[in-house]
Amino acid sequence: MNLLIKGGKIIDPSQGLDEIADLRIENGVITQIGHAISEDNLEIFDATGLIVSPGFIDLHVHLREPGEEYKETIASGSAAAVAGGFTSICAMPNTKPVNDNASITRYIIDKAREANLANVYPVGAITRGSKGEELAEMAEMKTAGAVAVTDDGKPVMNSQVMRHAMEYARDLDLVVADHCQDTCLSACGVMHEGKYSTQLGLKGMSGAAEDSHVARDIMLAEITGARVHIMHISTAKAIRMVRDAKQKGLPVTCEVTPHHLALTDSAVVGFDTNTKMNPPLRTESDREALIEAIIDGTIDAIATDHAPHHLDEKMLEYDHAPFGVIGVETALGVVLQVLYHSGKVPLRRIIEMLTIGAARVFSLPKGTLKVGSQADITLIDPEREWKIEPAKFKSKSRNTPFANWEVKGKVHATWVSGRQVFQTD
């Protein structure tokens, strides 16, 4: 189908575009951006009053398939993603079995092809079974389609193993993404260690658990020359270290989640297990440091850490409920509410982190509306007010800390390779 998206405001940080214009799509590819483009033989989509953005990219999504399809499948996760404007998502390897070999990587790609919604990029494990001992077959996984490696929720504690992993990944030009957490320092905590953990009688995990691992990874990146990506960064000290590393020219990037931008550890009061995530919600000063790092360009991408869990699992006591919340369907509304409509961050900068900024981290051929690119497009209505209602999610899970929030800014429609895959009600 050939299409003309007409009269929208095109914001594409990859090429410095910020203007009202038309965008023509032919055979799934962007063929022209301009004014008063001929409508002959084209289907017209009136985008007046809307923002036309490159399709969003989420570097950090848990799709739970294979192994825990009762929480999420690749199909349901992809449906949720495009409803949230994400045309490309990177699937974490902590499936059952772990994606530590080429056969699992190919399985994920095949299931994504069957779903035929978002582009799904598998991320392979660093070590076999994510046990932190033997390196996984990164080369085979890369050949099969993996775009990065991580042990995600099971940080590699052995620094020598991590050094070898970085050397191996460097030679393959793969990014090593790390959930930075010293598990000895975090000591089985269930929330941030501070005033509220003391008041609530919950075991806290110190910010130092994250800071020390970020410091280690930056040192190893300097030694090995490997590209290192700090996942869901959450502390002010970790931000300062990443900022310093970038100023030295080290190949270090980082992402931040919407929930760490919007909430603090005070949200745990009431023991809602949908405020339990890892890394935990931090202090207000940490949250402010994250926003400052967005403004000054230290943070490369916004990623959701979409982590579905069944309702029964999240109904356990706070100490025993699993970590993690879902996020692909609420990310835009929450981020626009907290950053853009508050006047703190320009819309263009937010779109940059959701598109080309994320694409650069894993070297994905996405995040742009340049002529000749695949037509992955997200239309945004930045002024639409709506209520977050988990019962309406496309995801199979409902574990969000933002239930019943009133937010402004919503995805209006989404295209993947020129095919419309979502339109709002």
Coordinates of C-alpha atoms in Angstrom, one line a residue:
M1 CA 0.0 0.0 0.0
N2 CA 1.2 3.5 -0.9
L3 CA 0.4 6.1 1.6
L4 CA 0.7 9.9 2.2
I5 CA 0.8 11.0 5.8
K6 CA -0.3 14.6 5.3
G7 CA 0.0 17.8 7.3
G8 CA 1.6 16.4 10.5
K9 CA 4.5 18.0 12.3
I10 CA 7.5 15.8 11.5
I11 CA 10.1 15.6 14.3
D12 CA 13.0 13.5 13.4
P13 CA 16.2 14.2 15.4
S14 CA 18.2 12.0 13.1
Q15 CA 18.1 14.6 10.4
G16 CA 17.2 17.7 12.4
L17 CA 13.7 17.9 11.1
D18 CA 11.1 19.8 13.1
E19 CA 8.4 21.2 10.7
I20 CA 5.0 20.6 9.3
A21 CA 5.2 18.5 6.1
D22 CA 3.9 15.5 4.2
L23 CA 5.6 12.1 4.2
R24 CA 5.1 9.6 1.3
I25 CA 5.5 5.9 1.7
E26 CA 5.8 3.4 -1.2
N27 CA 6.2 -0.3 -0.8
G28 CA 7.1 0.0 2.8
V29 CA 9.8 2.6 2.3
I30 CA 9.8 6.4 2.9
T31 CA 10.2 7.9 -0.6
Q32 CA 9.6 11.6 0.0
I33 CA 9.3 14.3 2.7
G34 CA 8.1 17.7 1.5
H35 CA 5.3 20.1 1.1
A36 CA 2.2 19.8 -1.2
I37 CA 3.3 16.3 -2.4
S38 CA 1.0 15.0 -5.1
E39 CA -1.8 12.8 -3.7
D40 CA -2.2 10.7 -7.0
N41 CA -2.6 7.0 -6.4
L42 CA -1.9 7.4 -2.6
E43 CA -4.0 6.6 0.4
I44 CA -4.2 9.7 2.5
F45 CA -3.8 9.8 6.3
D46 CA -4.6 13.2 7.7
A47 CA -2.1 13.9 10.5
T48 CA -3.1 17.5 11.2
G49 CA -2.3 18.4 14.8
L50 CA -0.2 15.3 15.3
I51 CA 3.5 14.6 15.6
V52 CA 5.1 12.3 13.0
S53 CA 8.0 10.6 14.7
P54 CA 10.3 7.7 13.7
G55 CA 9.0 4.5 15.2
F56 CA 10.1 4.2 18.8
I57 CA 12.7 1.6 19.9
D58 CA 12.7 -0.1 23.3
L59 CA 16.1 -1.6 24.2
H60 CA 14.8 -3.5 27.2
V61 CA 11.8 -5.7 27.0
H62 CA 11.0 -9.1 28.6
L63 CA 8.8 -11.1 26.3
R64 CA 8.7 -14.3 28.5
E65 CA 8.6 -16.7 25.5
P66 CA 9.8 -19.4 25.5
G67 CA 9.0 -20.6 29.0
E68 CA 6.5 -18.3 30.7
E69 CA 3.8 -17.7 28.1
Y70 CA 1.2 -17.3 30.8
K71 CA 2.8 -13.9 31.5
E72 CA 3.5 -12.7 28.0
T73 CA 4.1 -14.1 24.5
I74 CA 6.1 -12.6 21.7
A75 CA 2.8 -11.9 20.0
S76 CA 1.1 -10.3 23.0
G77 CA 4.2 -8.3 23.8
S78 CA 4.6 -7.1 20.2
A79 CA 0.9 -6.0 20.2
A80 CA 1.5 -4.1 23.4
A81 CA 4.6 -2.5 22.0
V82 CA 3.0 -1.1 18.8
A83 CA 0.1 0.2 20.9
G84 CA 2.8 2.1 22.8
G85 CA 4.4 3.4 19.7
F86 CA 7.4 1.0 19.8
T87 CA 8.0 -0.4 16.3
S88 CA 11.2 -2.2 17.4
I89 CA 11.9 -4.0 20.7
C90 CA 14.9 -5.8 22.1
A91 CA 14.0 -9.1 23.8
M92 CA 16.0 -9.9 26.9
P93 CA 17.5 -13.4 27.2
N94 CA 16.1 -14.4 30.6
T95 CA 13.6 -16.8 29.0
K96 CA 13.2 -20.4 29.9
P97 CA 15.5 -21.8 28.6
V98 CA 17.8 -18.8 28.5
N99 CA 18.7 -17.3 25.1
D100 CA 22.3 -18.4 25.3
N101 CA 22.5 -20.2 21.9
A102 CA 21.7 -19.7 18.3
S103 CA 18.7 -22.0 18.3
I104 CA 16.8 -19.9 20.9
T105 CA 17.8 -16.7 19.1
R106 CA 16.3 -18.1 15.9
Y107 CA 13.2 -19.3 17.7
I108 CA 12.5 -15.8 19.0
I109 CA 13.0 -14.4 15.5
D110 CA 10.6 -17.0 14.0
K111 CA 7.9 -16.3 16.6
A112 CA 8.2 -12.6 16.0
R113 CA 7.9 -13.1 12.3
E114 CA 4.7 -15.1 12.9
A115 CA 3.3 -12.3 15.1
N116 CA 4.1 -9.9 12.3
L117 CA 3.8 -6.7 14.4
A118 CA 6.9 -5.1 15.9
N119 CA 10.5 -5.7 14.8
V120 CA 11.9 -8.0 17.5
Y121 CA 15.7 -8.0 18.1
P122 CA 16.9 -10.8 20.4
V123 CA 19.6 -10.0 23.0
G124 CA 21.7 -13.0 23.8
A125 CA 23.1 -14.0 27.2
I126 CA 26.7 -13.2 28.2
T127 CA 27.2 -16.5 30.0
R128 CA 25.7 -20.0 29.6
G129 CA 22.4 -20.1 31.5
S130 CA 23.2 -16.6 32.7
K131 CA 25.1 -18.3 35.5
G132 CA 28.1 -15.9 35.3
E133 CA 30.6 -18.7 34.7
E134 CA 31.2 -19.8 31.1
L135 CA 30.8 -17.4 28.2
A136 CA 27.9 -18.1 25.9
E137 CA 28.4 -18.6 22.1
M138 CA 28.2 -14.9 21.2
A139 CA 29.4 -15.4 17.7
E140 CA 26.8 -18.0 16.8
M141 CA 24.0 -15.9 18.4
K142 CA 25.1 -12.8 16.5
T143 CA 25.0 -14.8 13.3
A144 CA 21.5 -15.9 14.2
G145 CA 20.4 -12.3 14.8
A146 CA 21.3 -11.2 18.4
V147 CA 22.1 -7.5 18.5
A148 CA 23.8 -7.4 22.0
V149 CA 24.5 -9.5 25.0
T150 CA 23.5 -9.3 28.6
D151 CA 22.8 -11.5 31.7
D152 CA 20.3 -8.8 32.7
G153 CA 18.7 -9.7 36.0
K154 CA 21.6 -11.9 37.0
P155 CA 24.6 -9.5 36.9
V156 CA 28.0 -11.1 36.1
M157 CA 29.7 -10.9 39.5
N158 CA 33.1 -12.3 38.5
S159 CA 35.0 -9.4 37.1
Q160 CA 37.5 -11.6 35.2
V161 CA 34.5 -13.3 33.4
M162 CA 33.1 -9.9 32.6
R163 CA 36.5 -8.8 31.2
H164 CA 36.7 -11.8 28.9
A165 CA 33.1 -11.2 27.9
M166 CA 33.9 -7.7 26.9
E167 CA 37.0 -8.8 25.0
Y168 CA 34.9 -11.4 23.1
A169 CA 32.0 -9.0 22.4
R170 CA 34.4 -6.3 21.3
D171 CA 35.9 -8.6 18.6
L172 CA 32.4 -9.3 17.4
D173 CA 31.3 -5.6 17.6
L174 CA 28.6 -6.5 20.1
V175 CA 27.5 -4.3 22.9
V176 CA 27.7 -5.6 26.4
A177 CA 24.6 -4.4 28.3
D178 CA 24.7 -4.8 32.1
H179 CA 22.2 -4.7 34.9
C180 CA 24.7 -3.2 37.3
Q181 CA 24.2 -4.6 40.7
D182 CA 26.7 -6.0 43.2
T183 CA 24.5 -8.8 44.6
C184 CA 26.6 -8.9 47.8
L185 CA 25.9 -5.3 48.5
S186 CA 22.2 -5.4 47.5
A187 CA 22.0 -8.3 50.0
C188 CA 18.5 -9.6 49.1
G189 CA 16.9 -6.1 49.6
V190 CA 13.5 -5.5 48.2
M191 CA 13.5 -1.7 47.9
H192 CA 15.9 1.2 48.1
E193 CA 17.8 1.4 51.4
G194 CA 16.8 4.7 53.0
K195 CA 14.2 6.5 55.1
Y196 CA 11.3 4.7 53.7
S197 CA 12.8 1.2 53.9
T198 CA 13.4 1.9 57.6
Q199 CA 9.9 3.2 58.2
L200 CA 8.3 0.3 56.3
G201 CA 10.5 -2.4 57.9
L202 CA 11.5 -3.7 54.5
K203 CA 15.1 -4.8 53.7
G204 CA 16.8 -2.2 51.6
M205 CA 19.4 -2.4 48.9
S206 CA 22.0 0.4 48.8
G207 CA 22.6 2.6 45.9
A208 CA 26.2 1.6 46.3
A209 CA 25.3 -1.8 44.9
E210 CA 24.6 -0.2 41.5
D211 CA 27.4 2.4 41.8
S212 CA 30.1 -0.1 42.4
H213 CA 29.2 -2.2 39.4
V214 CA 28.9 0.9 37.1
A215 CA 32.4 1.9 38.2
R216 CA 33.7 -1.6 37.5
D217 CA 32.1 -1.8 34.1
I218 CA 33.5 1.6 33.1
M219 CA 37.0 0.5 34.1
L220 CA 36.7 -2.7 32.1
A221 CA 35.4 -0.7 29.1
E222 CA 38.5 1.4 29.3
I223 CA 40.8 -1.6 29.5
T224 CA 39.1 -3.7 26.8
G225 CA 37.7 -1.0 24.5
A226 CA 34.4 -2.8 24.5
R227 CA 31.1 -1.0 24.1
V228 CA 29.3 -1.1 27.4
H229 CA 25.7 -0.1 28.0
I230 CA 24.4 0.6 31.5
M231 CA 20.8 -0.6 31.7
H232 CA 18.1 1.2 33.7
I233 CA 20.5 3.6 35.4
S234 CA 18.9 4.9 38.6
T235 CA 21.4 6.7 40.9
A236 CA 22.9 10.1 40.9
K237 CA 26.4 8.7 41.5
A238 CA 26.1 6.3 38.6
I239 CA 25.0 9.1 36.3
R240 CA 28.1 11.1 37.3
M241 CA 30.3 8.2 36.5
V242 CA 28.7 7.7 33.1
R243 CA 29.0 11.5 32.4
D244 CA 32.7 11.4 33.3
A245 CA 33.3 8.3 31.1
K246 CA 31.7 10.0 28.1
Q247 CA 33.7 13.1 28.6
K248 CA 36.8 10.9 28.4
G249 CA 35.6 9.4 25.2
L250 CA 34.9 5.9 26.5
P251 CA 32.4 3.8 24.7
V252 CA 29.8 3.9 27.5
T253 CA 26.0 4.5 27.0
C254 CA 23.1 4.3 29.4
E255 CA 19.3 4.1 29.4
V256 CA 16.6 5.2 31.9
T257 CA 13.1 3.8 32.6
P258 CA 9.9 5.9 32.8
H259 CA 9.2 4.6 36.3
H260 CA 12.6 5.9 37.6
L261 CA 11.8 9.2 36.1
A262 CA 8.3 9.4 37.5
L263 CA 8.4 7.8 40.9
T264 CA 10.6 7.6 44.1
D265 CA 10.9 5.2 46.9
S266 CA 8.1 7.1 48.7
A267 CA 5.7 5.3 46.3
V268 CA 6.4 2.0 48.2
V269 CA 4.4 3.3 51.2
G270 CA 1.2 1.3 51.0
F271 CA 3.2 -1.8 50.0
D272 CA 1.8 -1.9 46.4
T273 CA 4.0 -4.7 44.8
N274 CA 3.7 -2.8 41.5
T275 CA 6.3 -0.5 43.0
K276 CA 8.7 -3.3 43.4
M277 CA 11.3 -3.3 40.6
N278 CA 15.0 -3.9 40.3
P279 CA 16.8 -1.5 40.4
P280 CA 14.4 -0.1 43.0
L281 CA 12.8 3.3 43.0
R282 CA 15.3 5.7 44.4
T283 CA 15.2 9.1 46.2
E284 CA 14.0 12.4 44.8
S285 CA 17.6 13.6 44.5
D286 CA 18.4 10.6 42.3
R287 CA 15.3 11.2 40.2
E288 CA 16.3 14.8 39.7
A289 CA 19.8 13.7 38.7
L290 CA 18.3 11.4 36.0
I291 CA 16.2 14.3 34.6
E292 CA 19.3 16.6 34.6
A293 CA 21.2 13.8 32.7
I294 CA 18.5 13.8 30.1
I295 CA 18.8 17.5 29.7
D296 CA 22.6 17.5 29.3
G297 CA 22.6 14.5 27.0
T298 CA 24.2 12.0 29.3
I299 CA 21.3 9.5 28.9
D300 CA 21.1 7.9 25.5
A301 CA 17.7 6.2 25.6
I302 CA 14.5 5.7 27.4
A303 CA 13.8 2.0 27.8
T304 CA 10.9 0.4 29.7
D305 CA 12.3 -2.8 31.2
H306 CA 8.8 -4.2 30.4
A307 CA 8.6 -7.1 32.8
P308 CA 5.2 -8.9 32.8
H309 CA 4.1 -10.9 35.8
H310 CA 0.9 -12.7 36.5
L311 CA -1.6 -11.1 38.9
D312 CA -1.3 -13.9 41.4
E313 CA 2.5 -13.5 41.6
K314 CA 2.2 -9.8 42.3
M315 CA -0.4 -10.4 45.0
L316 CA 2.2 -12.0 47.3
E317 CA 3.6 -10.1 50.3
Y318 CA 6.0 -7.3 49.3
D319 CA 9.0 -9.3 50.4
H320 CA 8.0 -12.3 48.2
A321 CA 6.5 -10.7 45.1
P322 CA 8.7 -10.7 42.0
F323 CA 10.6 -7.6 40.8
G324 CA 9.4 -5.9 37.7
V325 CA 6.6 -3.9 36.1
I326 CA 5.3 -3.6 32.5
G327 CA 5.8 -0.4 30.6
V328 CA 5.6 -0.3 26.8
E329 CA 1.9 0.9 26.7
T330 CA 2.4 3.6 29.3
A331 CA 5.9 4.9 28.5
L332 CA 4.9 7.8 26.2
G333 CA 2.1 9.1 28.4
V334 CA 4.2 9.0 31.6
V335 CA 7.3 10.5 30.0
L336 CA 5.4 13.3 28.3
Q337 CA 3.5 14.0 31.6
V338 CA 6.7 14.1 33.7
L339 CA 9.1 15.7 31.3
Y340 CA 7.4 17.5 28.5
H341 CA 4.2 18.9 30.0
S342 CA 6.1 19.9 33.1
G343 CA 8.3 22.1 30.9
K344 CA 11.5 20.3 31.9
V345 CA 12.5 18.6 28.6
P346 CA 11.7 19.5 25.0
L347 CA 9.6 17.1 23.0
R348 CA 12.4 16.8 20.4
R349 CA 14.8 15.5 23.0
I350 CA 12.3 12.9 24.3
I351 CA 11.8 11.7 20.7
E352 CA 15.5 11.5 20.2
M353 CA 15.9 9.1 23.2
L354 CA 13.0 7.0 22.0
T355 CA 14.3 6.8 18.4
I356 CA 17.8 7.5 17.0
G357 CA 19.4 7.7 20.5
A358 CA 18.3 4.1 21.2
A359 CA 19.1 2.9 17.7
R360 CA 22.7 4.1 18.0
V361 CA 23.3 2.2 21.3
F362 CA 22.8 -1.2 19.6
S363 CA 23.6 0.0 16.1
L364 CA 20.1 -0.8 14.9
P365 CA 19.1 0.4 11.3
K366 CA 16.1 2.2 12.8
G367 CA 15.1 5.4 14.4
T368 CA 14.9 7.7 11.3
L369 CA 12.6 8.9 8.7
K370 CA 15.3 9.5 6.1
V371 CA 14.2 8.8 2.5
G372 CA 15.0 5.2 1.7
S373 CA 14.4 4.0 5.3
Q374 CA 11.8 1.4 6.2
A375 CA 8.6 3.2 7.1
D376 CA 8.5 2.6 10.8
I377 CA 6.5 5.5 12.1
T378 CA 4.7 6.6 15.3
L379 CA 2.1 9.3 15.3
I380 CA 1.7 11.1 18.6
D381 CA -1.1 13.2 19.9
P382 CA 0.8 15.2 22.5
E383 CA -2.3 16.9 23.9
R384 CA -4.7 14.0 24.3
E385 CA -5.6 13.4 27.9
W386 CA -6.3 9.8 28.9
K387 CA -6.5 7.6 31.9
I388 CA -4.2 4.6 32.3
E389 CA -6.5 1.6 32.6
P390 CA -4.7 -1.8 32.8
A391 CA -7.8 -3.7 31.8
K392 CA -7.4 -2.2 28.3
F393 CA -3.7 -3.3 27.9
K394 CA -2.7 -5.5 25.0
S395 CA -0.2 -7.1 27.2
K396 CA -1.2 -10.3 29.0
S397 CA -0.1 -8.8 32.3
R398 CA -1.4 -5.8 34.3
N399 CA 1.5 -5.1 36.8
T400 CA 1.9 -1.3 36.3
P401 CA 2.5 1.3 39.0
F402 CA 0.6 3.8 36.9
A403 CA -2.9 2.4 37.1
N404 CA -5.5 5.2 37.1
W405 CA -3.0 7.9 36.4
E406 CA -4.4 10.8 34.3
V407 CA -1.8 11.7 31.7
K408 CA -1.5 13.9 28.6
G409 CA 0.0 12.6 25.4
K410 CA -0.9 9.4 23.6
V411 CA 0.2 7.3 20.6
H412 CA -2.3 7.9 17.8
A413 CA -1.2 5.3 15.2
T414 CA 1.8 3.1 14.4
W415 CA 3.2 1.7 11.1
V416 CA 5.9 -1.0 10.7
S417 CA 7.5 -1.1 7.2
G418 CA 4.6 1.0 5.9
R419 CA 1.9 -1.3 7.2
Q420 CA -0.4 0.1 9.9
V421 CA -0.3 -2.0 13.0
F422 CA -2.1 0.2 15.5
Q423 CA -4.6 3.0 15.7
T424 CA -6.1 4.4 18.9
D425 CA -9.8 4.4 19.6

